[in-house]
Amino acid sequence: MAPTSFSLELNTPVYRGTVSVDTRLFIGGSFVVPVESGEIEVVNPSTTKVIASVYAGTAEDVDLAVAAAKKAYKNSWGLKVPGTERARLLKQVADLLEANVDEFAALEALNVGKPFMMAKNMDLKFAVSTLRYYAGWADKVGGKTIETNETKFSYTRREPYGVVGNIIPWNLPLLLLCNKLAPALAAGNTVVIKPSEVTPLTALKFAEIVSQAGFPPGVVNIVNGYGNTVGDAIAHHHDISLVSFTGSTVVGRKIQEAAAKSNLKVVHLELGGKSPNIIFDDANLEQAVKWSSSGIFFNMGQACIAGSRIFVQAGIYDKFIAEMTKVAQNLGSHTGDPFEETTQHGPQVSQVQFDRVMGHIRSAKTAGATIHVGGYQHGNGGYFIQPTIITDVKPEMKAVKEEIFGPVASLIKFETEEEVIEMANNTTYGLACGVFTENNSRAIRVVHALEAGMAFVNCYGLVDVQVPFGGYKQSGIGREWGQEGIEEYMQVKAVHVNLGLKI
Ligand SMILES: *[C@@H]1O[C@H](CO)[C@@H](O)[C@H](O)[C@H]1NC(C)=O
Ligand SMILES: *[C@@H]1O[C@H](CO)[C@@H](O)[C@H](O)[C@H]1NC(C)=O
Ligand SMILES: *[C@@H]1O[C@H](CO)[C@@H](O)[C@H](O)[C@H]1NC(C)=O
Ligand SMILES: CC(=O)N[C@H]1CO[C@H](CO)[C@@H](O)[C@@H]1O
């Protein structure tokens, strides 16, 4: 049997102290060992060494978690609890997260490989804001009264679904957990969460502060495990009314299939992307280069909204590539230990991801593309890949069509606005897009023509919790964040009251 806790003393330039988590499942308000014995080894991608072992559940544990969530929904959550009380608890957990931000950031840096400062200033900052933002909504969503006929009173009301399943990816583990949990709980649902098997540590730490915040037992349940056991059980469960998944399009399709084969649960999907980022001749070159670089290299390219196809108009193509090369090389020289203050670029999350990204780079080369900069492993002993720019690409190449999910940008030259819209839309994805131009009418015309759920003008990836996030086409179904984000977790009931009409 694996130990029931993990703790590590870190003495680094950016974090000094202990990090610790309970390694069991969190069901019905307590940490418990799974029904069947099972463990997952947790790897530090900066060293490729195993750092911890956590317990892994199976379908039986999902059953227990759903039962606990169902009971909590009936007795101590849902619309029984006023929105102001749900808000109070969400604010409480936000405060606790903020008070422990360094330890959470250290766990994220250790497990995901992202620079500690990035985990702290991006992931954790947004996670806290998301909890507070939806605490604000918890007592503000309602229905409307609808005028029909004076003998009748009609109104709608927004009700929670009951038990919802949240399946979380590994790229922004705690942030994306909060993106789902906060609106789900604010709306009055109870949750069964499956963290990624690759990055389970911050979810377990989060379970501790959920307890401390005083949530009734069973409102939040966390079942670590693999996709083909725990994820599959959630997607097929008859007592789960909605499942929200962030991850690959391949798995998203399986979840929708499972929903269709079981109870037709509502499915929210936040999937992959191959987002176009278009730079016109009249753009502010310096700004376009900076935003485009962070747009693809952010989080080691492990971001669904990454602007991975950068279209540059012929007039500034040479200048743009020269400047972006400098940014990529500079980032390359700040690659390394996530716990160093100056590190800006860490490893890919796992061997599997490292191999996938390197495979894409090799396949681009084989297909005749030019690896303009980067394209190789950085150092040895971690899953580090140098920021990479590929040129001379053709629309049919894998590097242009498939999501790479690594620090790899394809640069494509274009001549006209019409041509670039066609090329940009020529993908099965539709998550985000970017347009750089000083001509406002052109900016608006182009973002309206692009098939994407989110558009950035003269910036890239500049998201806010108040604004909905999600994709068109095969990039997903539904929206997170904003008012839309909480409405996704509520269903509308229409009520017709007869005020005296007799038949
Ligand atoms: C309201 O509905 C009743 C029943 O259909 C109908 O008789 C009545 O005329 C309606 N009133 C108005 C103001 O339309
Ligand atoms: C769209 O992509 C396909 C390959 O997937 C390619 O053959 C075709 O030329 C592209 N069309 C445009 C307008 O880029
Ligand atoms: C913006 O672009 C349109 C054509 O798309 C052009 O007619 C107009 O003159 C441009 N405006 C400026 C200020 O350059
Ligand atoms: C508005 C617009 O031009 N949409 C086009 C985007 O590109 C796709 C694929 O090339 C076209 O089918 C759309 O008509």
Coordinates of C-alpha atoms and ligand atoms in Angstrom, one line a residue:
M1 CA 0.0 0.0 0.0
A2 CA 1.2 3.4 -0.9
P3 CA 1.7 6.0 1.9
T4 CA -1.4 8.1 2.5
S5 CA 0.5 11.3 2.3
F6 CA 3.3 12.9 0.4
S7 CA 5.5 15.6 1.6
L8 CA 8.7 17.2 0.4
E9 CA 11.0 19.9 1.7
L10 CA 11.9 22.4 -1.0
N11 CA 14.8 24.8 -0.6
T12 CA 14.8 26.8 -3.8
P13 CA 15.4 30.5 -4.8
V14 CA 11.6 31.1 -5.2
Y15 CA 10.1 28.7 -2.6
R16 CA 11.4 27.5 0.7
G17 CA 9.2 25.2 2.7
T18 CA 7.3 22.0 2.7
V19 CA 4.7 20.9 0.2
S20 CA 2.4 18.1 1.3
V21 CA -0.8 16.4 0.1
D22 CA -3.0 13.5 1.2
T23 CA -2.6 10.9 -1.5
R24 CA -6.0 9.2 -1.1
L25 CA -9.4 9.9 -2.8
F26 CA -11.6 12.6 -1.4
I27 CA -15.2 11.2 -1.1
G28 CA -18.0 12.4 1.1
G29 CA -15.8 14.9 2.9
S30 CA -13.1 12.4 3.9
F31 CA -9.9 11.1 2.4
V32 CA -10.4 7.4 1.7
V33 CA -8.4 4.6 0.1
P34 CA -9.9 3.2 -3.1
V35 CA -12.1 0.0 -3.1
E36 CA -9.5 -1.8 -5.2
S37 CA -5.8 -1.1 -4.6
G38 CA -4.3 1.0 -7.3
E39 CA -1.7 3.7 -7.5
I40 CA -0.4 6.3 -10.0
E41 CA 3.2 7.4 -10.0
V42 CA 3.7 11.1 -10.2
V43 CA 6.7 12.3 -12.2
N44 CA 8.6 15.6 -12.1
P45 CA 9.0 16.5 -15.8
S46 CA 12.0 18.7 -15.1
T47 CA 14.0 15.6 -13.8
T48 CA 11.9 12.7 -15.2
K49 CA 12.0 11.2 -11.7
V50 CA 9.1 9.8 -9.8
I51 CA 8.3 12.1 -6.9
A52 CA 5.1 10.7 -5.4
S53 CA 2.5 8.0 -5.6
V54 CA -1.2 8.7 -5.3
Y55 CA -4.1 6.3 -5.0
A56 CA -6.1 5.5 -8.2
G57 CA -9.8 4.8 -8.1
T58 CA -12.0 2.7 -10.3
A59 CA -15.6 2.7 -11.4
E60 CA -16.6 1.5 -7.9
D61 CA -15.1 4.6 -6.3
V62 CA -16.9 6.8 -8.8
D63 CA -20.1 5.1 -7.7
L64 CA -19.3 6.0 -4.1
A65 CA -18.4 9.5 -5.0
V66 CA -21.6 10.0 -7.0
A67 CA -23.7 8.5 -4.2
A68 CA -22.1 11.0 -1.8
A69 CA -22.7 13.9 -4.2
K70 CA -26.3 12.8 -4.7
K71 CA -26.9 12.7 -1.0
A72 CA -25.3 16.1 -0.5
Y73 CA -27.3 17.6 -3.3
K74 CA -30.5 16.4 -1.7
N75 CA -29.8 17.3 1.9
S76 CA -27.3 20.1 2.1
W77 CA -26.8 21.8 -1.3
G78 CA -28.7 22.7 -4.4
L79 CA -31.4 25.3 -4.1
K80 CA -31.9 24.3 -0.4
V81 CA -28.9 26.4 0.3
P82 CA -29.4 30.1 -0.5
G83 CA -27.0 31.5 -3.2
T84 CA -25.5 33.8 -0.6
E85 CA -24.4 30.8 1.5
R86 CA -22.9 29.1 -1.5
A87 CA -21.2 32.4 -2.3
R88 CA -19.8 32.6 1.3
L89 CA -18.2 29.1 1.0
L90 CA -16.7 29.8 -2.4
K91 CA -15.2 33.1 -1.1
Q92 CA -13.9 31.2 1.9
V93 CA -12.1 28.6 -0.3
A94 CA -10.8 31.5 -2.5
D95 CA -9.3 33.1 0.6
L96 CA -7.7 29.8 1.7
L97 CA -6.3 29.3 -1.8
E98 CA -4.9 32.8 -1.7
A99 CA -3.4 32.3 1.7
N100 CA -1.6 29.1 0.5
V101 CA -0.8 30.4 -3.0
D102 CA 3.0 29.6 -2.7
E103 CA 2.5 26.0 -1.7
F104 CA 0.0 25.4 -4.5
A105 CA 2.3 27.1 -7.0
A106 CA 5.2 25.0 -5.8
L107 CA 3.1 21.8 -6.3
E108 CA 2.1 22.9 -9.8
A109 CA 5.7 23.8 -10.7
L110 CA 6.9 20.4 -9.4
N111 CA 4.2 18.3 -11.1
V112 CA 3.6 20.2 -14.4
G113 CA 7.1 21.7 -14.8
K114 CA 5.8 25.2 -15.3
P115 CA 7.9 28.0 -13.9
F116 CA 6.9 28.7 -10.2
M117 CA 6.4 32.4 -10.9
M118 CA 4.1 31.6 -13.8
A119 CA 2.1 29.1 -11.7
K120 CA 1.8 31.8 -9.0
N121 CA 1.1 34.8 -11.1
M122 CA -1.1 33.2 -13.8
D123 CA -2.6 29.8 -12.8
L124 CA -3.2 30.6 -9.1
K125 CA -4.2 34.3 -9.7
F126 CA -6.8 33.2 -12.2
A127 CA -8.0 30.3 -10.0
V128 CA -8.6 32.7 -7.1
S129 CA -10.4 35.2 -9.3
T130 CA -12.6 32.5 -10.8
L131 CA -13.7 31.3 -7.4
R132 CA -14.5 34.9 -6.4
Y133 CA -16.2 35.8 -9.7
Y134 CA -18.6 32.9 -9.4
A135 CA -19.2 33.5 -5.7
G136 CA -20.5 36.8 -7.0
W137 CA -22.9 35.1 -9.4
A138 CA -24.2 32.5 -6.9
D139 CA -27.0 34.8 -5.6
K140 CA -27.6 36.6 -8.9
V141 CA -28.8 34.1 -11.4
G142 CA -32.5 33.7 -11.8
G143 CA -35.2 33.4 -14.3
K144 CA -37.6 35.9 -15.8
T145 CA -41.3 36.6 -15.8
I146 CA -42.9 36.3 -19.2
E147 CA -46.1 38.1 -20.2
T148 CA -48.5 35.9 -22.2
N149 CA -52.1 36.4 -21.2
E150 CA -53.6 38.2 -18.3
T151 CA -55.3 35.0 -17.0
K152 CA -51.9 33.4 -16.7
F153 CA -48.7 34.0 -14.9
S154 CA -45.6 32.5 -16.6
Y155 CA -42.0 32.5 -15.3
T156 CA -38.8 30.7 -15.7
R157 CA -36.4 29.5 -13.0
R158 CA -32.8 28.3 -13.3
E159 CA -32.2 25.1 -11.5
P160 CA -29.0 23.1 -11.0
Y161 CA -28.6 19.7 -12.7
G162 CA -27.7 17.8 -9.6
V163 CA -24.5 15.8 -9.7
V164 CA -22.0 16.9 -12.4
G165 CA -18.8 15.3 -13.5
N166 CA -15.7 17.4 -14.2
I167 CA -12.8 15.9 -16.0
I168 CA -9.7 18.1 -15.8
P169 CA -6.6 18.2 -18.0
W170 CA -2.9 18.4 -17.0
N171 CA -1.8 21.7 -18.6
L172 CA -3.4 24.2 -16.1
P173 CA -4.5 21.6 -13.5
L174 CA -5.8 23.8 -10.6
L175 CA -7.0 26.7 -12.7
L176 CA -9.1 24.4 -15.0
L177 CA -10.4 22.6 -11.9
C178 CA -11.6 25.9 -10.5
N179 CA -13.0 26.9 -13.9
K180 CA -15.4 24.0 -13.7
L181 CA -15.9 23.7 -9.9
A182 CA -16.7 27.3 -9.2
P183 CA -19.7 27.8 -11.6
A184 CA -20.9 24.3 -10.9
L185 CA -21.1 24.9 -7.2
A186 CA -22.3 28.5 -7.5
A187 CA -25.2 27.1 -9.6
G188 CA -26.0 24.6 -6.8
N189 CA -24.7 21.4 -8.3
T190 CA -22.5 18.9 -6.4
V191 CA -19.4 17.7 -8.2
V192 CA -17.3 14.6 -8.8
I193 CA -13.9 15.6 -10.2
K194 CA -11.4 13.5 -12.0
P195 CA -8.0 15.3 -12.2
S196 CA -5.5 14.2 -14.8
E197 CA -3.6 11.1 -13.8
V198 CA -0.4 13.0 -14.9
T199 CA -1.0 16.0 -12.5
P200 CA -3.1 15.0 -9.5
L201 CA -1.2 16.9 -6.7
T202 CA -2.9 20.3 -6.6
A203 CA -6.4 18.8 -6.7
L204 CA -5.6 16.8 -3.6
K205 CA -4.3 19.9 -1.9
F206 CA -7.5 21.7 -2.9
A207 CA -9.5 19.0 -1.2
E208 CA -7.9 20.0 2.1
I209 CA -9.0 23.6 1.8
V210 CA -12.5 22.5 0.6
S211 CA -12.8 20.8 4.0
Q212 CA -11.4 23.8 5.9
A213 CA -13.7 26.2 4.1
G214 CA -16.7 24.2 5.6
F215 CA -18.4 22.8 2.5
P216 CA -20.9 20.1 3.5
P217 CA -19.4 16.6 3.0
G218 CA -20.1 15.2 -0.5
V219 CA -20.5 18.6 -2.2
V220 CA -17.0 18.2 -3.7
N221 CA -15.5 14.7 -4.4
I222 CA -12.2 14.1 -6.1
V223 CA -11.4 10.7 -7.6
N224 CA -8.0 10.3 -9.0
G225 CA -7.5 7.6 -11.7
Y226 CA -7.1 6.9 -15.3
G227 CA -9.3 8.1 -18.2
N228 CA -10.3 4.6 -19.2
T229 CA -11.5 3.7 -15.7
V230 CA -12.5 6.8 -13.7
G231 CA -13.2 9.1 -16.7
D232 CA -15.1 6.4 -18.5
A233 CA -17.2 5.7 -15.4
I234 CA -18.1 9.4 -15.0
A235 CA -19.0 9.7 -18.7
H236 CA -21.2 6.6 -18.5
H237 CA -22.8 7.3 -15.1
H238 CA -26.6 7.3 -15.0
D239 CA -26.7 9.6 -11.9
I240 CA -24.5 12.3 -13.4
S241 CA -26.6 14.8 -15.3
L242 CA -23.8 16.8 -16.9
V243 CA -20.2 16.2 -17.7
S244 CA -17.7 18.9 -18.4
F245 CA -14.4 17.9 -20.0
T246 CA -11.4 19.9 -21.1
G247 CA -8.8 18.0 -23.1
S248 CA -8.3 16.4 -26.5
T249 CA -10.9 16.2 -29.3
V250 CA -10.4 12.4 -29.5
V251 CA -11.4 12.0 -25.8
G252 CA -14.2 14.6 -26.2
R253 CA -15.7 12.5 -28.9
K254 CA -15.6 9.4 -26.6
I255 CA -17.3 11.3 -23.8
Q256 CA -20.1 12.4 -26.1
E257 CA -20.5 8.8 -27.2
A258 CA -20.7 7.6 -23.6
A259 CA -23.3 10.3 -22.8
A260 CA -25.3 9.1 -25.8
K261 CA -25.0 5.5 -24.8
S262 CA -26.0 6.1 -21.1
N263 CA -28.4 8.8 -20.0
L264 CA -28.0 11.5 -22.6
K265 CA -26.2 13.7 -20.0
V266 CA -25.4 17.2 -21.1
V267 CA -21.9 17.4 -22.4
H268 CA -19.6 20.4 -22.3
L269 CA -16.4 20.1 -24.2
E270 CA -13.4 22.4 -24.2
L271 CA -11.1 20.8 -26.8
G272 CA -8.2 21.4 -29.0
G273 CA -7.3 24.1 -31.3
K274 CA -5.1 25.1 -34.2
S275 CA -5.7 28.8 -33.9
P276 CA -4.8 31.3 -36.6
N277 CA -3.0 34.5 -35.7
I278 CA -2.9 37.0 -38.6
I279 CA -0.4 39.8 -38.8
F280 CA -1.1 42.5 -41.5
D281 CA 1.5 44.7 -43.0
D282 CA 0.3 47.8 -41.0
A283 CA 0.6 46.1 -37.6
N284 CA 2.7 47.5 -34.8
L285 CA 5.6 45.0 -35.5
E286 CA 7.2 45.0 -32.0
Q287 CA 3.8 44.4 -30.3
A288 CA 2.7 41.8 -32.8
V289 CA 5.9 39.9 -32.3
K290 CA 5.7 39.9 -28.5
W291 CA 2.0 38.9 -28.4
S292 CA 2.4 36.3 -31.1
S293 CA 5.3 34.8 -29.3
S294 CA 3.6 34.6 -25.9
G295 CA 0.5 33.4 -27.8
I296 CA 2.3 30.2 -28.9
F297 CA 5.1 29.7 -26.4
F298 CA 2.9 30.4 -23.3
N299 CA 2.9 27.4 -20.9
M300 CA 5.4 25.6 -23.2
G301 CA 2.8 25.7 -25.9
Q302 CA 0.5 23.5 -23.8
A303 CA -2.5 25.7 -24.1
C304 CA -5.7 25.0 -26.1
I305 CA -5.9 28.6 -27.4
A306 CA -2.2 28.7 -28.6
G307 CA -1.9 30.7 -31.7
S308 CA 0.0 28.0 -33.5
R309 CA -0.5 29.1 -37.1
I310 CA 0.9 32.5 -37.5
F311 CA 0.0 34.1 -40.9
V312 CA 2.2 37.1 -41.8
Q313 CA 1.6 39.4 -44.7
A314 CA 4.3 39.5 -47.3
G315 CA 5.4 43.1 -46.7
I316 CA 6.6 42.5 -43.1
Y317 CA 7.2 38.8 -43.2
D318 CA 11.0 39.0 -43.2
K319 CA 11.1 41.6 -40.4
F320 CA 8.6 39.6 -38.4
I321 CA 10.5 36.4 -38.6
A322 CA 13.8 38.0 -37.7
E323 CA 12.2 39.6 -34.6
M324 CA 10.3 36.5 -33.5
T325 CA 13.5 34.4 -33.9
K326 CA 15.1 36.7 -31.4
V327 CA 12.2 36.2 -28.9
A328 CA 12.3 32.4 -29.4
Q329 CA 16.1 32.3 -28.8
N330 CA 15.8 34.6 -25.8
L331 CA 13.1 32.3 -24.3
G332 CA 15.3 29.3 -25.1
S333 CA 18.1 30.9 -23.0
H334 CA 15.7 31.2 -20.1
T335 CA 14.7 27.5 -20.2
G336 CA 15.4 25.4 -17.2
D337 CA 14.5 24.7 -13.6
P338 CA 11.0 25.9 -12.8
F339 CA 12.2 27.0 -9.3
E340 CA 14.8 29.4 -10.6
E341 CA 13.7 33.1 -10.6
T342 CA 14.8 33.8 -14.2
T343 CA 13.2 30.7 -15.7
Q344 CA 10.5 31.5 -18.3
H345 CA 10.3 28.1 -20.1
G346 CA 10.0 24.7 -18.5
P347 CA 9.7 21.1 -19.8
Q348 CA 6.8 19.5 -21.5
V349 CA 4.6 17.7 -18.9
S350 CA 5.5 14.1 -19.7
Q351 CA 7.5 11.7 -21.8
V352 CA 4.4 11.0 -23.9
Q353 CA 4.0 14.7 -24.6
F354 CA 7.7 15.2 -25.2
D355 CA 7.7 12.4 -27.8
R356 CA 4.5 13.7 -29.5
V357 CA 5.9 17.2 -29.9
M358 CA 9.3 15.9 -31.1
G359 CA 7.5 13.6 -33.5
H360 CA 5.6 16.5 -35.0
I361 CA 8.8 18.4 -35.5
R362 CA 10.5 15.4 -37.2
S363 CA 7.4 14.9 -39.4
A364 CA 7.4 18.5 -40.5
K365 CA 11.1 18.2 -41.5
T366 CA 10.5 15.0 -43.4
A367 CA 7.6 16.6 -45.2
G368 CA 9.9 19.4 -46.5
A369 CA 9.3 22.2 -43.9
T370 CA 12.2 24.2 -42.6
I371 CA 13.0 24.2 -38.8
H372 CA 13.9 27.9 -38.7
V373 CA 14.8 28.0 -35.0
G374 CA 14.7 25.4 -32.1
G375 CA 13.4 22.0 -32.8
Y376 CA 15.6 20.1 -30.4
Q377 CA 15.7 19.0 -26.8
H378 CA 17.1 21.5 -24.4
G379 CA 19.7 20.0 -22.0
N380 CA 19.4 16.4 -21.0
G381 CA 17.4 14.8 -18.2
G382 CA 14.1 16.7 -18.5
Y383 CA 11.4 17.0 -21.1
F384 CA 12.6 20.4 -22.3
I385 CA 12.1 21.5 -25.9
Q386 CA 13.5 24.7 -27.3
P387 CA 10.9 27.2 -28.6
T388 CA 10.6 26.3 -32.2
I389 CA 9.5 28.1 -35.4
I390 CA 8.7 26.2 -38.6
T391 CA 8.6 27.8 -42.0
D392 CA 8.0 26.6 -45.6
V393 CA 4.9 24.7 -44.5
K394 CA 2.0 23.6 -46.8
P395 CA -1.6 23.4 -45.8
E396 CA -1.7 19.6 -46.0
M397 CA 1.3 19.1 -43.6
K398 CA 0.5 17.5 -40.2
A399 CA 2.3 20.4 -38.5
V400 CA -0.3 22.8 -40.0
K401 CA -3.4 20.6 -39.6
E402 CA -2.9 18.9 -36.2
E403 CA -2.7 20.4 -32.8
I404 CA 0.9 20.0 -31.6
F405 CA 0.4 21.2 -28.0
G406 CA 4.0 22.2 -27.7
P407 CA 6.2 25.3 -28.2
V408 CA 6.0 25.0 -32.0
A409 CA 4.8 27.9 -34.3
S410 CA 4.2 27.5 -38.0
L411 CA 4.8 30.7 -39.9
I412 CA 2.9 31.2 -43.1
K413 CA 3.3 34.1 -45.6
F414 CA 0.2 35.5 -47.2
E415 CA -0.7 38.3 -49.7
T416 CA -4.4 39.3 -49.4
E417 CA -7.1 39.6 -46.7
E418 CA -9.4 37.2 -48.7
E419 CA -6.7 34.6 -49.1
V420 CA -5.7 34.7 -45.4
I421 CA -9.3 34.3 -44.2
E422 CA -9.7 31.2 -46.4
M423 CA -6.4 29.7 -45.1
A424 CA -7.2 30.6 -41.5
N425 CA -10.6 29.0 -41.6
N426 CA -9.3 25.9 -43.3
T427 CA -9.3 23.7 -40.2
T428 CA -11.6 21.4 -38.2
Y429 CA -10.9 23.5 -35.1
G430 CA -12.4 26.9 -34.1
L431 CA -11.2 27.9 -30.7
A432 CA -9.4 31.3 -31.0
C433 CA -8.0 33.7 -33.5
G434 CA -5.8 36.8 -33.5
V435 CA -5.6 39.8 -35.8
F436 CA -2.9 42.4 -35.8
T437 CA -3.6 45.6 -37.8
E438 CA -3.9 49.3 -37.1
N439 CA -7.0 49.5 -39.3
N440 CA -10.0 49.0 -37.0
S441 CA -12.5 48.4 -39.7
R442 CA -10.3 45.7 -41.2
A443 CA -9.7 44.2 -37.7
I444 CA -13.5 43.9 -37.1
R445 CA -14.3 42.6 -40.6
V446 CA -11.6 39.9 -40.3
V447 CA -12.5 38.7 -36.8
H448 CA -16.1 38.5 -37.8
A449 CA -15.2 36.3 -40.9
L450 CA -13.0 33.9 -38.9
E451 CA -14.7 30.8 -37.5
A452 CA -13.6 30.9 -33.9
G453 CA -15.2 31.2 -30.5
M454 CA -12.7 33.8 -29.3
A455 CA -10.9 36.6 -31.2
F456 CA -8.1 38.8 -30.1
V457 CA -7.4 42.1 -31.8
N458 CA -3.9 43.5 -31.3
C459 CA -3.2 41.1 -28.5
Y460 CA -3.3 37.3 -28.1
G461 CA -4.5 35.2 -25.2
L462 CA -5.6 38.2 -23.1
V463 CA -8.4 36.4 -21.4
D464 CA -10.6 37.5 -18.4
V465 CA -12.8 35.5 -16.2
Q466 CA -15.7 37.9 -17.0
V467 CA -15.6 37.0 -20.7
P468 CA -16.9 33.7 -22.1
F469 CA -14.3 31.2 -23.3
G470 CA -14.9 28.3 -25.7
G471 CA -14.8 27.2 -29.3
Y472 CA -16.6 26.7 -32.6
K473 CA -16.5 23.6 -34.7
Q474 CA -14.5 20.7 -33.3
S475 CA -13.0 22.9 -30.6
G476 CA -15.9 22.3 -28.3
I477 CA -19.4 22.7 -27.0
G478 CA -20.4 25.3 -24.4
R479 CA -18.6 28.2 -22.7
E480 CA -16.7 28.6 -19.5
W481 CA -16.3 31.9 -17.7
G482 CA -18.6 34.9 -17.9
Q483 CA -22.3 34.7 -17.3
E484 CA -22.5 31.9 -19.9
G485 CA -20.2 29.9 -17.7
I486 CA -22.7 29.6 -14.9
E487 CA -25.7 29.3 -17.1
E488 CA -24.2 26.2 -18.6
Y489 CA -24.5 24.6 -15.2
M490 CA -28.3 25.4 -14.8
Q491 CA -31.3 24.2 -16.6
V492 CA -34.4 26.3 -17.3
K493 CA -37.8 25.3 -15.9
A494 CA -40.8 27.1 -17.4
V495 CA -43.8 27.5 -15.0
H496 CA -47.3 28.3 -16.2
V497 CA -49.8 29.4 -13.5
N498 CA -53.4 29.7 -14.3
L499 CA -54.9 32.8 -12.7
G500 CA -58.6 31.9 -13.3
L501 CA -59.1 30.5 -16.8
K502 CA -61.8 27.8 -16.6
I503 CA -62.6 25.2 -19.3
Ligands
LIG1 C1 -56.3 34.7 -22.7 O1 -56.5 33.4 -23.0 C2 -57.8 33.0 -23.0 C3 -57.8 31.5 -23.3 O2 -57.2 31.1 -24.5 C4 -58.6 33.8 -24.0 O3 -59.9 33.4 -24.0 C5 -58.4 35.2 -23.8 O4 -59.0 36.0 -24.8 C6 -57.0 35.6 -23.7 N1 -56.8 37.0 -23.3 C7 -56.2 37.9 -24.1 C8 -56.2 39.3 -23.6 O5 -55.7 37.6 -25.2
LIG2 C1 -7.2 23.5 -47.1 O1 -6.4 22.4 -46.6 C2 -6.2 21.4 -47.5 C3 -5.5 20.3 -46.8 O2 -6.1 19.9 -45.6 C4 -5.5 21.8 -48.7 O3 -5.4 20.8 -49.6 C5 -6.2 23.0 -49.3 O4 -5.5 23.6 -50.3 C6 -6.4 24.1 -48.2 N1 -7.2 25.3 -48.8 C7 -6.8 26.5 -48.5 C8 -7.7 27.6 -49.1 O5 -5.8 26.8 -47.9
LIG3 C1 -8.6 50.4 -43.7 O1 -8.8 49.4 -44.7 C2 -9.7 49.7 -45.7 C3 -9.8 48.5 -46.7 O2 -9.9 47.4 -46.1 C4 -9.3 50.9 -46.5 O3 -10.3 51.3 -47.4 C5 -9.1 52.1 -45.5 O4 -8.5 53.2 -46.2 C6 -8.1 51.6 -44.4 N1 -8.1 52.7 -43.4 C7 -6.9 53.2 -43.0 C8 -7.0 54.3 -41.9 O5 -5.9 52.8 -43.4
LIG4 C1 -16.6 34.0 -43.7 C2 -15.7 33.1 -44.5 O1 -15.0 33.5 -45.4 N1 -15.6 31.8 -44.2 C3 -14.8 30.9 -44.9 C4 -13.7 30.4 -44.0 O2 -13.0 29.4 -44.7 C5 -13.7 28.3 -44.9 C6 -12.8 27.2 -45.4 O3 -11.9 27.7 -46.3 C7 -14.8 28.6 -45.8 O4 -15.6 27.4 -46.0 C8 -15.7 29.7 -45.2 O5 -16.7 30.1 -46.2

